Amino acid sequence: MHELSLNEAKRVGRKMKVHQGPRIADLPQLAEHSELQRDIRVVSSVLPFKINDYVIDELIDWSRVPDDPIFRLTFPHRDMLTERDFDSVASAIDAGAPAKDVNAAVDEVRWRLNPHPSGQLEKNVPKQNGEALNGLQHKYRETVLYFPAQGQTCHSYCGYCFRWAQFVGIKELKQQSKDIETLLSYLQGAPTVTDVLVTGGDPLIMKTAKLANILDSLVEAKLPNLQSIRLGTKALSFWPYRFLTDPDADDLLRLFERTVDAGMHVALMAHFSHPRELETAAVEEAIRRVRSTGVVIRTQAPLVRHVNDDGAVWAEMWDKQVRLGCVPYYMFVERDTGSKQYFELPLVQALRVYSEAIEKCSGLARTARGPSMSASPGKVVVDGESVVAGERVLNLRFLQARNPHWVGRPFYAAYDPRATWLDGLRPAFGEKRFFFEEDAVDDWRQLERDDDLSRFVG
Ligand SMILES: *Cc1c(COP(=O)(O)O)cnc(C)c1O
Ligand code: SF4
């Protein structure tokens, strides 16, 4: 690791250099790991990888490769593919097959990797005059997600990203919006919305001028109910120079300041996977600068094997975040897509990691909720396990739900040491279905309509 001092970085005007696709196998740092190079070449033909020189030089400890957690987070590993998928792509590459045959093998494997998790597209894209609004998602009553077209990539990629399909350009799966007007016009007719979450990819990959168009337009629209703008980003961990030395870094901070001054709550939903990402001089200074604008940094990450599957790691991360003035927010369960089998953990193990972490932390770090699954009916947290009426059960609860009346209501699943997701759990007490599966109202829009109707009738 060679950490650049801030003064050095400012002096040289640090520019981001990225390494992408199978060519990452040729990085000089990997020259001593020839056994890894072929694996990297094969896996990165199927799944998207992109790593910048800050991650390579300042976050990865090359003396600990391949087990270094940031290396595991950002570099390909053979086990990210099943043996059969790995071999089918490897044999095409090894045989020096023509590009079209390699691509055919690659495409076949990609489609087996579940590129659309949780029925996202069909159910969550809102409509206006019968037409789907591409680039928006409105699953929970208060919050609209906005995917600006220019923000659909990241400064580096996480191996576990559930957006991998759009990074490899499976076109039908791209969800993005080219104009802010669609968002504004939708919000004008959506009085329940208090929060807009700008997401991607990573919206901070955009130039400040582009981001300013979004934030300034939201402010100028004077939407009476809009109170918060959130930006989902991993820039603080993957490229803190975005806030320090990029040519428009100061403009970004001024944009944050004026959005806060206009009365918005602005939250950076910062993705941190490991305490290592909080240790460099660059990230500490970036956090300090962001906070000085009045923007609140809330932190979240999925719990993944090989990277952060240890309570002590989360405790250290949350404590460090609190010390730096960030607010721990969510610990997610890894989603059902891509190289899930490589990163996933059983829910009961996720619960153990969460519990071990939370008991070690100060109360100020216990704002972190989890382990939470972003499942089709809502965000479901595993609260614990208990024995009820002689049966061993998992205690579950909605943190967010399509039907807001479900939020907070405890429910129980039969204890299952292997289940990794909600759809792998069965209801406890011999019941056939979970309570929410029996509710005829499974969307907040229905509640709004029912309320309208009762107002009309009354
Ligand atoms: C997580 C999430 C949100 C935000 O939920 P909060 O609990 O308010 O952070 C909004 N929309 C979708 C689709 C989400 O997955
Ligand atoms: S930063 Fe977020 S969107 Fe980008 S690769 Fe990582 S998980 Fe995916």
Short mmCIF file of C-alpha atoms and ligand atoms in Angstrom, two decimals:
data_model
loop_
_atom_site.label_atom_id
_atom_site.label_comp_id
_atom_site.label_asym_id
_atom_site.label_seq_id
_atom_site.Cartn_x
_atom_site.Cartn_y
_atom_site.Cartn_z
CA MET A 1 0.00 0.00 0.00
CA HIS A 2 1.21 3.43 -0.78
CA GLU A 3 -0.90 6.10 0.75
CA LEU A 4 -0.58 9.42 -0.96
CA SER A 5 -0.52 12.32 1.46
CA LEU A 6 -3.20 14.89 0.80
CA ASN A 7 -0.69 17.58 -0.02
CA GLU A 8 0.98 15.26 -2.47
CA ALA A 9 -2.37 14.43 -4.05
CA LYS A 10 -3.30 18.09 -4.36
CA ARG A 11 0.07 18.93 -5.79
CA VAL A 12 -0.04 16.25 -8.48
CA GLY A 13 -3.76 16.90 -9.16
CA ARG A 14 -4.68 13.27 -8.70
CA LYS A 15 -6.67 11.89 -11.64
CA MET A 16 -8.60 8.66 -11.58
CA LYS A 17 -7.17 5.82 -13.66
CA VAL A 18 -9.42 2.79 -14.08
CA HIS A 19 -8.69 -0.79 -15.06
CA GLN A 20 -11.55 -2.78 -16.51
CA GLY A 21 -12.50 -6.17 -17.88
CA PRO A 22 -10.14 -9.10 -18.53
CA ARG A 23 -7.16 -6.75 -18.82
CA ILE A 24 -7.07 -6.34 -15.04
CA ALA A 25 -5.32 -9.73 -15.04
CA ASP A 26 -2.28 -7.93 -16.46
CA LEU A 27 -1.84 -5.52 -13.55
CA PRO A 28 1.78 -5.61 -12.38
CA GLN A 29 0.64 -6.27 -8.79
CA LEU A 30 -0.68 -9.63 -9.99
CA ALA A 31 2.54 -10.68 -11.69
CA GLU A 32 3.50 -12.76 -8.64
CA HIS A 33 0.08 -14.42 -8.62
CA SER A 34 0.13 -16.18 -11.96
CA GLU A 35 -2.33 -18.82 -10.71
CA LEU A 36 -4.89 -16.06 -10.13
CA GLN A 37 -4.44 -14.43 -13.49
CA ARG A 38 -6.27 -17.07 -15.52
CA ASP A 39 -9.17 -17.15 -13.05
CA ILE A 40 -9.40 -13.39 -13.26
CA ARG A 41 -9.40 -13.46 -17.03
CA VAL A 42 -12.23 -16.01 -17.16
CA VAL A 43 -14.48 -14.52 -14.48
CA SER A 44 -14.08 -10.97 -15.72
CA SER A 45 -15.27 -12.06 -19.16
CA VAL A 46 -18.65 -12.81 -17.60
CA LEU A 47 -19.10 -10.35 -14.73
CA PRO A 48 -18.18 -6.66 -14.75
CA PHE A 49 -15.03 -5.56 -12.92
CA LYS A 50 -13.58 -2.10 -12.72
CA ILE A 51 -10.93 -0.98 -10.28
CA ASN A 52 -9.24 2.38 -9.98
CA ASP A 53 -5.72 3.16 -8.83
CA TYR A 54 -6.82 4.56 -5.44
CA VAL A 55 -8.37 1.20 -4.59
CA ILE A 56 -5.32 -0.61 -5.94
CA ASP A 57 -2.69 1.61 -4.29
CA GLU A 58 -4.31 2.77 -1.06
CA LEU A 59 -7.00 0.27 -0.06
CA ILE A 60 -5.72 -3.17 -1.02
CA ASP A 61 -2.95 -4.64 1.08
CA TRP A 62 -1.13 -6.62 -1.61
CA SER A 63 0.85 -8.61 0.96
CA ARG A 64 -2.48 -10.20 1.97
CA VAL A 65 -3.80 -10.97 -1.52
CA PRO A 66 -5.88 -13.01 -2.35
CA ASP A 67 -7.50 -12.86 1.11
CA ASP A 68 -7.35 -9.11 1.52
CA PRO A 69 -10.98 -7.98 2.03
CA ILE A 70 -10.83 -5.10 -0.47
CA PHE A 71 -9.26 -7.40 -3.05
CA ARG A 72 -12.12 -9.84 -2.44
CA LEU A 73 -14.58 -6.98 -2.79
CA THR A 74 -13.29 -5.65 -6.10
CA PHE A 75 -11.43 -8.45 -7.92
CA PRO A 76 -12.79 -11.57 -9.61
CA HIS A 77 -12.54 -14.92 -7.89
CA ARG A 78 -12.94 -18.31 -9.53
CA ASP A 79 -15.74 -19.33 -7.13
CA MET A 80 -17.93 -16.45 -8.30
CA LEU A 81 -19.00 -18.83 -11.06
CA THR A 82 -20.12 -22.42 -10.66
CA GLU A 83 -17.53 -24.93 -11.76
CA ARG A 84 -19.58 -25.77 -14.83
CA ASP A 85 -19.96 -22.12 -15.88
CA PHE A 86 -16.31 -21.40 -15.18
CA ASP A 87 -15.20 -24.38 -17.25
CA SER A 88 -17.45 -23.58 -20.19
CA VAL A 89 -16.03 -20.05 -20.49
CA ALA A 90 -12.47 -21.13 -19.65
CA SER A 91 -12.40 -23.79 -22.33
CA ALA A 92 -13.58 -21.31 -24.98
CA ILE A 93 -10.87 -18.85 -23.91
CA ASP A 94 -8.11 -21.46 -23.53
CA ALA A 95 -8.89 -22.91 -26.96
CA GLY A 96 -8.45 -19.44 -28.44
CA ALA A 97 -11.98 -19.71 -29.85
CA PRO A 98 -13.19 -16.85 -32.06
CA ALA A 99 -14.74 -13.92 -30.17
CA LYS A 100 -18.25 -14.87 -31.21
CA ASP A 101 -17.93 -18.32 -29.64
CA VAL A 102 -16.47 -16.92 -26.43
CA ASN A 103 -19.30 -14.38 -26.33
CA ALA A 104 -21.89 -17.09 -26.84
CA ALA A 105 -20.50 -19.04 -23.89
CA VAL A 106 -20.40 -15.85 -21.82
CA ASP A 107 -23.99 -14.87 -22.68
CA GLU A 108 -25.30 -18.27 -21.75
CA VAL A 109 -23.67 -18.04 -18.34
CA ARG A 110 -24.93 -14.48 -17.77
CA TRP A 111 -28.54 -15.47 -18.31
CA ARG A 112 -28.17 -18.26 -15.76
CA LEU A 113 -27.09 -15.68 -13.15
CA ASN A 114 -30.53 -14.12 -12.60
CA PRO A 115 -30.05 -10.67 -14.07
CA HIS A 116 -33.45 -9.38 -12.80
CA PRO A 117 -33.73 -9.83 -9.03
CA SER A 118 -37.01 -9.43 -7.08
CA GLY A 119 -39.29 -8.57 -10.01
CA GLN A 120 -37.94 -5.02 -9.70
CA LEU A 121 -38.77 -3.73 -13.09
CA GLU A 122 -42.38 -4.77 -13.54
CA LYS A 123 -43.65 -3.87 -10.09
CA ASN A 124 -41.80 -0.73 -9.08
CA VAL A 125 -41.69 1.46 -12.17
CA PRO A 126 -44.47 4.04 -11.82
CA LYS A 127 -46.82 4.98 -14.65
CA GLN A 128 -48.19 8.22 -15.91
CA ASN A 129 -51.09 8.24 -18.38
CA GLY A 130 -50.61 4.51 -18.73
CA GLU A 131 -46.97 4.82 -19.71
CA ALA A 132 -44.09 3.37 -17.69
CA LEU A 133 -41.66 6.03 -16.48
CA ASN A 134 -38.26 4.56 -17.21
CA GLY A 135 -35.58 5.55 -14.71
CA LEU A 136 -37.96 5.95 -11.78
CA GLN A 137 -38.95 3.46 -9.10
CA HIS A 138 -41.66 4.07 -6.57
CA LYS A 139 -42.04 1.07 -4.32
CA TYR A 140 -42.56 2.68 -0.91
CA ARG A 141 -45.06 5.49 -0.45
CA GLU A 142 -42.63 8.18 0.76
CA THR A 143 -39.62 7.60 -1.47
CA VAL A 144 -39.01 7.78 -5.21
CA LEU A 145 -35.80 6.42 -6.68
CA TYR A 146 -34.33 8.32 -9.60
CA PHE A 147 -31.71 6.74 -11.88
CA PRO A 148 -30.13 9.51 -13.99
CA ALA A 149 -28.69 8.11 -17.22
CA GLN A 150 -25.29 9.72 -16.66
CA GLY A 151 -24.92 8.13 -13.22
CA GLN A 152 -25.12 4.49 -14.21
CA THR A 153 -21.54 3.49 -13.54
CA CYS A 154 -19.24 3.64 -10.49
CA HIS A 155 -15.67 4.58 -9.62
CA SER A 156 -14.98 0.88 -9.08
CA TYR A 157 -17.34 -2.07 -8.98
CA CYS A 158 -18.23 -4.33 -6.09
CA GLY A 159 -18.14 -8.00 -6.99
CA TYR A 160 -21.52 -8.52 -5.31
CA CYS A 161 -23.37 -5.72 -7.10
CA PHE A 162 -26.93 -6.62 -8.04
CA ARG A 163 -26.71 -4.03 -10.83
CA TRP A 164 -24.07 -6.06 -12.66
CA ALA A 165 -26.41 -6.75 -15.58
CA GLN A 166 -26.61 -3.11 -16.54
CA PHE A 167 -22.83 -2.74 -16.21
CA VAL A 168 -22.26 -5.49 -18.76
CA GLY A 169 -24.80 -3.80 -21.02
CA ILE A 170 -27.69 -6.27 -21.01
CA LYS A 171 -29.73 -3.53 -22.60
CA GLU A 172 -33.28 -4.47 -21.73
CA LEU A 173 -32.31 -4.29 -18.10
CA LYS A 174 -31.02 -0.75 -18.09
CA GLN A 175 -33.20 1.50 -16.03
CA GLN A 176 -32.30 5.09 -16.48
CA SER A 177 -33.78 8.43 -17.23
CA LYS A 178 -32.38 11.01 -19.61
CA ASP A 179 -34.31 13.98 -18.34
CA ILE A 180 -35.21 15.52 -15.05
CA GLU A 181 -38.64 16.62 -16.38
CA THR A 182 -40.03 13.09 -16.07
CA LEU A 183 -39.12 13.08 -12.39
CA LEU A 184 -40.47 16.56 -11.72
CA SER A 185 -43.71 15.95 -13.52
CA TYR A 186 -44.20 12.66 -11.68
CA LEU A 187 -43.49 14.30 -8.31
CA GLN A 188 -45.99 17.05 -9.02
CA GLY A 189 -48.70 14.39 -9.09
CA ALA A 190 -47.32 12.36 -6.18
CA PRO A 191 -48.14 14.18 -2.94
CA THR A 192 -47.09 11.27 -0.68
CA VAL A 193 -43.43 11.60 -1.66
CA THR A 194 -41.14 13.21 0.91
CA ASP A 195 -37.86 11.71 -0.27
CA VAL A 196 -36.08 11.47 -3.60
CA LEU A 197 -33.21 9.02 -3.69
CA VAL A 198 -30.84 9.67 -6.57
CA THR A 199 -29.06 6.45 -7.31
CA GLY A 200 -27.29 4.41 -9.98
CA GLY A 201 -24.66 3.11 -10.37
CA ASP A 202 -23.23 6.02 -8.51
CA PRO A 203 -24.64 9.51 -9.12
CA LEU A 204 -21.37 11.07 -7.94
CA ILE A 205 -19.71 9.71 -11.07
CA MET A 206 -21.53 12.61 -12.76
CA LYS A 207 -19.91 15.96 -13.20
CA THR A 208 -21.10 18.49 -10.65
CA ALA A 209 -22.89 20.48 -13.35
CA LYS A 210 -25.09 17.48 -14.19
CA LEU A 211 -25.84 16.77 -10.56
CA ALA A 212 -26.58 20.46 -10.02
CA ASN A 213 -29.22 20.27 -12.71
CA ILE A 214 -30.99 17.59 -10.66
CA LEU A 215 -30.67 19.13 -7.19
CA ASP A 216 -31.35 22.71 -8.27
CA SER A 217 -34.40 21.61 -10.27
CA LEU A 218 -35.78 19.74 -7.27
CA VAL A 219 -35.32 22.81 -5.10
CA GLU A 220 -36.75 25.21 -7.69
CA ALA A 221 -39.81 22.99 -8.23
CA LYS A 222 -40.90 23.94 -4.69
CA LEU A 223 -42.67 20.64 -4.17
CA PRO A 224 -44.54 21.20 -0.93
CA ASN A 225 -43.95 17.69 0.44
CA LEU A 226 -40.37 17.11 -0.58
CA GLN A 227 -38.10 17.22 2.44
CA SER A 228 -35.09 15.03 1.70
CA ILE A 229 -32.78 14.37 -1.18
CA ARG A 230 -30.59 11.34 -0.77
CA LEU A 231 -27.62 10.42 -2.93
CA GLY A 232 -26.67 6.75 -2.95
CA THR A 233 -22.91 6.58 -3.42
CA LYS A 234 -19.72 4.67 -2.83
CA ALA A 235 -17.51 7.58 -3.89
CA LEU A 236 -16.26 8.16 -0.34
CA SER A 237 -14.76 4.70 -0.30
CA PHE A 238 -13.80 4.22 -3.94
CA TRP A 239 -12.78 7.76 -4.92
CA PRO A 240 -12.70 10.30 -2.05
CA TYR A 241 -10.84 12.69 -4.37
CA ARG A 242 -14.29 13.39 -5.83
CA PHE A 243 -14.69 15.70 -2.83
CA LEU A 244 -11.06 16.87 -2.66
CA THR A 245 -9.08 17.32 -5.84
CA ASP A 246 -11.35 16.61 -8.81
CA PRO A 247 -11.64 19.78 -10.88
CA ASP A 248 -15.28 20.26 -9.81
CA ALA A 249 -14.90 19.07 -6.20
CA ASP A 250 -15.33 22.55 -4.75
CA ASP A 251 -18.37 23.14 -6.94
CA LEU A 252 -19.86 19.93 -5.57
CA LEU A 253 -19.45 21.17 -2.01
CA ARG A 254 -21.04 24.48 -2.94
CA LEU A 255 -23.94 22.61 -4.53
CA PHE A 256 -24.43 20.65 -1.30
CA GLU A 257 -24.33 23.87 0.69
CA ARG A 258 -26.92 25.70 -1.35
CA THR A 259 -29.28 22.69 -1.40
CA VAL A 260 -29.08 22.47 2.39
CA ASP A 261 -29.48 26.25 2.69
CA ALA A 262 -32.62 26.02 0.57
CA GLY A 263 -34.14 23.94 3.35
CA MET A 264 -33.59 20.41 2.04
CA HIS A 265 -32.29 17.60 4.15
CA VAL A 266 -29.48 16.22 2.01
CA ALA A 267 -28.19 12.77 2.91
CA LEU A 268 -25.26 11.00 1.38
CA MET A 269 -26.19 7.32 1.65
CA ALA A 270 -22.59 6.18 1.75
CA HIS A 271 -21.73 2.61 1.01
CA PHE A 272 -18.84 1.33 3.18
CA SER A 273 -18.07 -2.38 3.15
CA HIS A 274 -15.03 -2.55 5.42
CA PRO A 275 -13.28 -0.33 8.01
CA ARG A 276 -10.21 -0.20 5.75
CA GLU A 277 -12.18 2.16 3.50
CA LEU A 278 -12.36 4.66 6.38
CA GLU A 279 -8.66 4.74 7.17
CA THR A 280 -6.96 6.83 4.52
CA ALA A 281 -6.19 10.52 4.95
CA ALA A 282 -8.21 11.15 1.78
CA VAL A 283 -11.46 9.63 3.05
CA GLU A 284 -11.20 11.34 6.43
CA GLU A 285 -10.74 14.70 4.79
CA ALA A 286 -13.53 14.01 2.28
CA ILE A 287 -15.95 13.18 5.11
CA ARG A 288 -14.93 16.31 6.97
CA ARG A 289 -15.55 18.46 3.89
CA VAL A 290 -18.94 16.89 3.10
CA ARG A 291 -20.11 17.33 6.69
CA SER A 292 -19.04 20.95 6.71
CA THR A 293 -21.72 21.64 4.08
CA GLY A 294 -24.53 20.44 6.34
CA VAL A 295 -25.00 17.19 4.41
CA VAL A 296 -25.58 14.20 6.66
CA ILE A 297 -23.67 11.02 5.85
CA ARG A 298 -25.59 7.81 6.56
CA THR A 299 -23.82 4.54 5.96
CA GLN A 300 -24.91 1.18 4.64
CA ALA A 301 -23.54 -1.99 3.08
CA PRO A 302 -24.41 -5.58 2.48
CA LEU A 303 -23.00 -8.28 4.68
CA VAL A 304 -20.90 -10.49 2.42
CA ARG A 305 -18.71 -13.50 2.89
CA HIS A 306 -14.95 -12.94 2.36
CA VAL A 307 -15.29 -9.18 2.92
CA ASN A 308 -17.09 -8.35 6.15
CA ASP A 309 -18.58 -11.57 7.58
CA ASP A 310 -17.35 -10.84 11.08
CA GLY A 311 -19.04 -8.94 13.91
CA ALA A 312 -15.76 -7.32 14.98
CA VAL A 313 -15.31 -5.85 11.50
CA TRP A 314 -18.75 -4.20 11.56
CA ALA A 315 -18.27 -2.98 15.13
CA GLU A 316 -14.99 -1.38 14.14
CA MET A 317 -16.57 0.12 11.03
CA TRP A 318 -19.61 1.55 12.83
CA ASP A 319 -17.52 2.97 15.68
CA LYS A 320 -15.15 4.59 13.23
CA GLN A 321 -18.10 6.04 11.31
CA VAL A 322 -19.54 7.52 14.49
CA ARG A 323 -16.16 9.00 15.36
CA LEU A 324 -16.07 10.63 11.92
CA GLY A 325 -19.60 11.98 12.38
CA CYS A 326 -21.46 9.54 10.11
CA VAL A 327 -24.71 7.81 11.04
CA PRO A 328 -24.82 4.00 10.63
CA TYR A 329 -28.04 3.14 8.80
CA TYR A 330 -28.48 -0.32 7.25
CA MET A 331 -26.77 -3.70 7.16
CA PHE A 332 -28.21 -5.51 4.15
CA VAL A 333 -28.43 -9.17 3.30
CA GLU A 334 -26.83 -9.98 -0.04
CA ARG A 335 -29.37 -10.12 -2.87
CA ASP A 336 -30.26 -12.97 -5.15
CA THR A 337 -28.24 -12.31 -8.29
CA GLY A 338 -24.90 -12.61 -10.01
CA SER A 339 -22.23 -14.25 -7.88
CA LYS A 340 -24.52 -14.67 -4.90
CA GLN A 341 -23.31 -18.15 -4.04
CA TYR A 342 -19.83 -16.71 -3.52
CA PHE A 343 -20.86 -13.86 -1.22
CA GLU A 344 -24.03 -15.09 0.48
CA LEU A 345 -24.45 -16.14 4.11
CA PRO A 346 -27.35 -17.95 5.79
CA LEU A 347 -29.73 -15.54 7.53
CA VAL A 348 -29.00 -17.02 10.95
CA GLN A 349 -25.31 -16.35 10.41
CA ALA A 350 -26.06 -12.80 9.28
CA LEU A 351 -28.05 -12.36 12.47
CA ARG A 352 -25.11 -13.61 14.52
CA VAL A 353 -22.72 -11.14 12.84
CA TYR A 354 -25.15 -8.27 13.38
CA SER A 355 -25.72 -9.16 17.04
CA GLU A 356 -22.02 -9.55 17.76
CA ALA A 357 -21.33 -6.20 16.16
CA ILE A 358 -24.13 -4.24 17.75
CA GLU A 359 -23.36 -5.40 21.29
CA LYS A 360 -19.79 -4.15 20.94
CA CYS A 361 -20.80 -0.64 19.85
CA SER A 362 -21.78 2.56 21.51
CA GLY A 363 -25.45 3.40 21.46
CA LEU A 364 -24.68 6.05 18.86
CA ALA A 365 -23.72 3.26 16.43
CA ARG A 366 -26.87 1.25 17.18
CA THR A 367 -28.80 3.27 14.63
CA ALA A 368 -27.62 0.56 12.23
CA ARG A 369 -30.54 -1.74 11.44
CA GLY A 370 -30.21 -5.21 10.04
CA PRO A 371 -29.69 -7.74 8.79
CA SER A 372 -32.29 -6.51 6.31
CA MET A 373 -33.49 -8.12 3.08
CA SER A 374 -34.80 -5.88 0.29
CA ALA A 375 -37.35 -8.45 -0.76
CA SER A 376 -40.32 -8.11 -3.06
CA PRO A 377 -42.92 -7.22 -0.35
CA GLY A 378 -40.53 -4.91 1.50
CA LYS A 379 -37.45 -4.61 3.64
CA VAL A 380 -37.56 -7.40 6.18
CA VAL A 381 -35.20 -7.44 9.15
CA VAL A 382 -34.27 -10.57 11.06
CA ASP A 383 -34.65 -9.39 14.64
CA GLY A 384 -33.59 -12.52 16.46
CA GLU A 385 -34.49 -16.08 17.15
CA SER A 386 -36.66 -17.42 19.93
CA VAL A 387 -38.71 -20.37 21.07
CA VAL A 388 -42.44 -19.73 20.94
CA ALA A 389 -44.93 -22.41 22.04
CA GLY A 390 -42.14 -24.96 21.88
CA GLU A 391 -41.14 -24.09 18.31
CA ARG A 392 -37.78 -22.58 17.36
CA VAL A 393 -38.51 -19.51 15.23
CA LEU A 394 -36.90 -16.51 13.57
CA ASN A 395 -38.39 -13.15 14.54
CA LEU A 396 -38.99 -10.98 11.49
CA ARG A 397 -40.31 -7.47 10.98
CA PHE A 398 -40.88 -5.10 8.06
CA LEU A 399 -38.77 -1.94 8.08
CA GLN A 400 -40.38 -0.87 4.83
CA ALA A 401 -43.30 -2.39 2.98
CA ARG A 402 -45.40 -1.99 -0.12
CA ASN A 403 -48.33 -1.71 2.27
CA PRO A 404 -47.19 0.67 5.03
CA HIS A 405 -49.53 -0.99 7.55
CA TRP A 406 -47.18 -3.98 7.51
CA VAL A 407 -44.27 -1.92 8.86
CA GLY A 408 -43.26 -2.81 12.40
CA ARG A 409 -45.54 -5.82 12.71
CA PRO A 410 -43.61 -8.83 14.08
CA PHE A 411 -44.00 -12.16 12.32
CA TYR A 412 -42.32 -15.51 12.60
CA ALA A 413 -40.65 -18.04 10.35
CA ALA A 414 -39.73 -21.59 11.20
CA TYR A 415 -36.06 -21.68 12.19
CA ASP A 416 -33.97 -22.68 9.19
CA PRO A 417 -30.18 -22.71 9.45
CA ARG A 418 -29.70 -22.77 5.68
CA ALA A 419 -32.16 -20.18 4.34
CA THR A 420 -30.45 -17.15 2.80
CA TRP A 421 -33.52 -15.14 1.76
CA LEU A 422 -37.15 -14.52 2.64
CA ASP A 423 -38.43 -16.83 -0.08
CA GLY A 424 -36.45 -19.68 1.48
CA LEU A 425 -38.30 -19.34 4.81
CA ARG A 426 -41.58 -21.00 5.83
CA PRO A 427 -44.07 -19.47 8.24
CA ALA A 428 -43.85 -20.77 11.80
CA PHE A 429 -46.61 -22.58 13.73
CA GLY A 430 -47.63 -24.69 10.76
CA GLU A 431 -49.23 -21.74 8.99
CA LYS A 432 -49.47 -21.94 5.22
CA ARG A 433 -48.66 -18.33 4.42
CA PHE A 434 -47.13 -15.25 5.99
CA PHE A 435 -49.64 -12.56 7.02
CA PHE A 436 -48.69 -10.26 4.17
CA GLU A 437 -49.29 -12.97 1.59
CA GLU A 438 -52.93 -13.07 2.69
CA ASP A 439 -53.49 -9.33 2.61
CA ALA A 440 -55.50 -8.22 -0.40
CA VAL A 441 -53.85 -4.79 -0.09
CA ASP A 442 -50.27 -5.26 -1.25
CA ASP A 443 -49.49 -1.79 -2.54
CA TRP A 444 -49.68 1.62 -0.87
CA ARG A 445 -51.52 3.00 -3.91
CA GLN A 446 -54.49 0.87 -2.98
CA LEU A 447 -54.57 2.48 0.45
CA GLU A 448 -54.53 5.92 -1.08
CA ARG A 449 -57.43 4.94 -3.34
CA ASP A 450 -59.35 3.42 -0.41
CA ASP A 451 -58.79 6.60 1.59
CA ASP A 452 -60.02 8.69 -1.31
CA LEU A 453 -63.06 6.49 -1.60
CA SER A 454 -63.88 6.72 2.10
CA ARG A 455 -63.53 10.48 1.98
CA PHE A 456 -65.87 10.52 -0.96
CA VAL A 457 -68.41 8.24 0.66
CA GLY A 458 -68.18 9.97 4.06
C1 LIG B 1 -34.52 0.88 0.73
C2 LIG B 1 -35.39 1.47 -0.28
C3 LIG B 1 -35.93 2.74 -0.09
C4 LIG B 1 -35.62 3.59 1.11
O1 LIG B 1 -36.07 3.01 2.31
P1 LIG B 1 -35.73 3.71 3.69
O2 LIG B 1 -36.10 2.69 4.72
O3 LIG B 1 -36.55 4.94 3.75
O4 LIG B 1 -34.28 4.00 3.69
C5 LIG B 1 -36.79 3.24 -1.05
N1 LIG B 1 -37.10 2.53 -2.17
C6 LIG B 1 -36.60 1.30 -2.37
C7 LIG B 1 -37.00 0.55 -3.61
C8 LIG B 1 -35.73 0.73 -1.44
O5 LIG B 1 -35.24 -0.50 -1.66
S1 SF4 B 2 -20.95 1.04 -5.68
FE1 SF4 B 2 -23.05 0.27 -5.56
S2 SF4 B 2 -23.82 0.32 -7.66
FE2 SF4 B 2 -21.57 0.51 -7.75
S3 SF4 B 2 -20.82 -1.55 -7.98
FE3 SF4 B 2 -20.84 -1.18 -5.79
S4 SF4 B 2 -22.84 -1.93 -5.10
FE4 SF4 B 2 -22.94 -1.70 -7.32
#
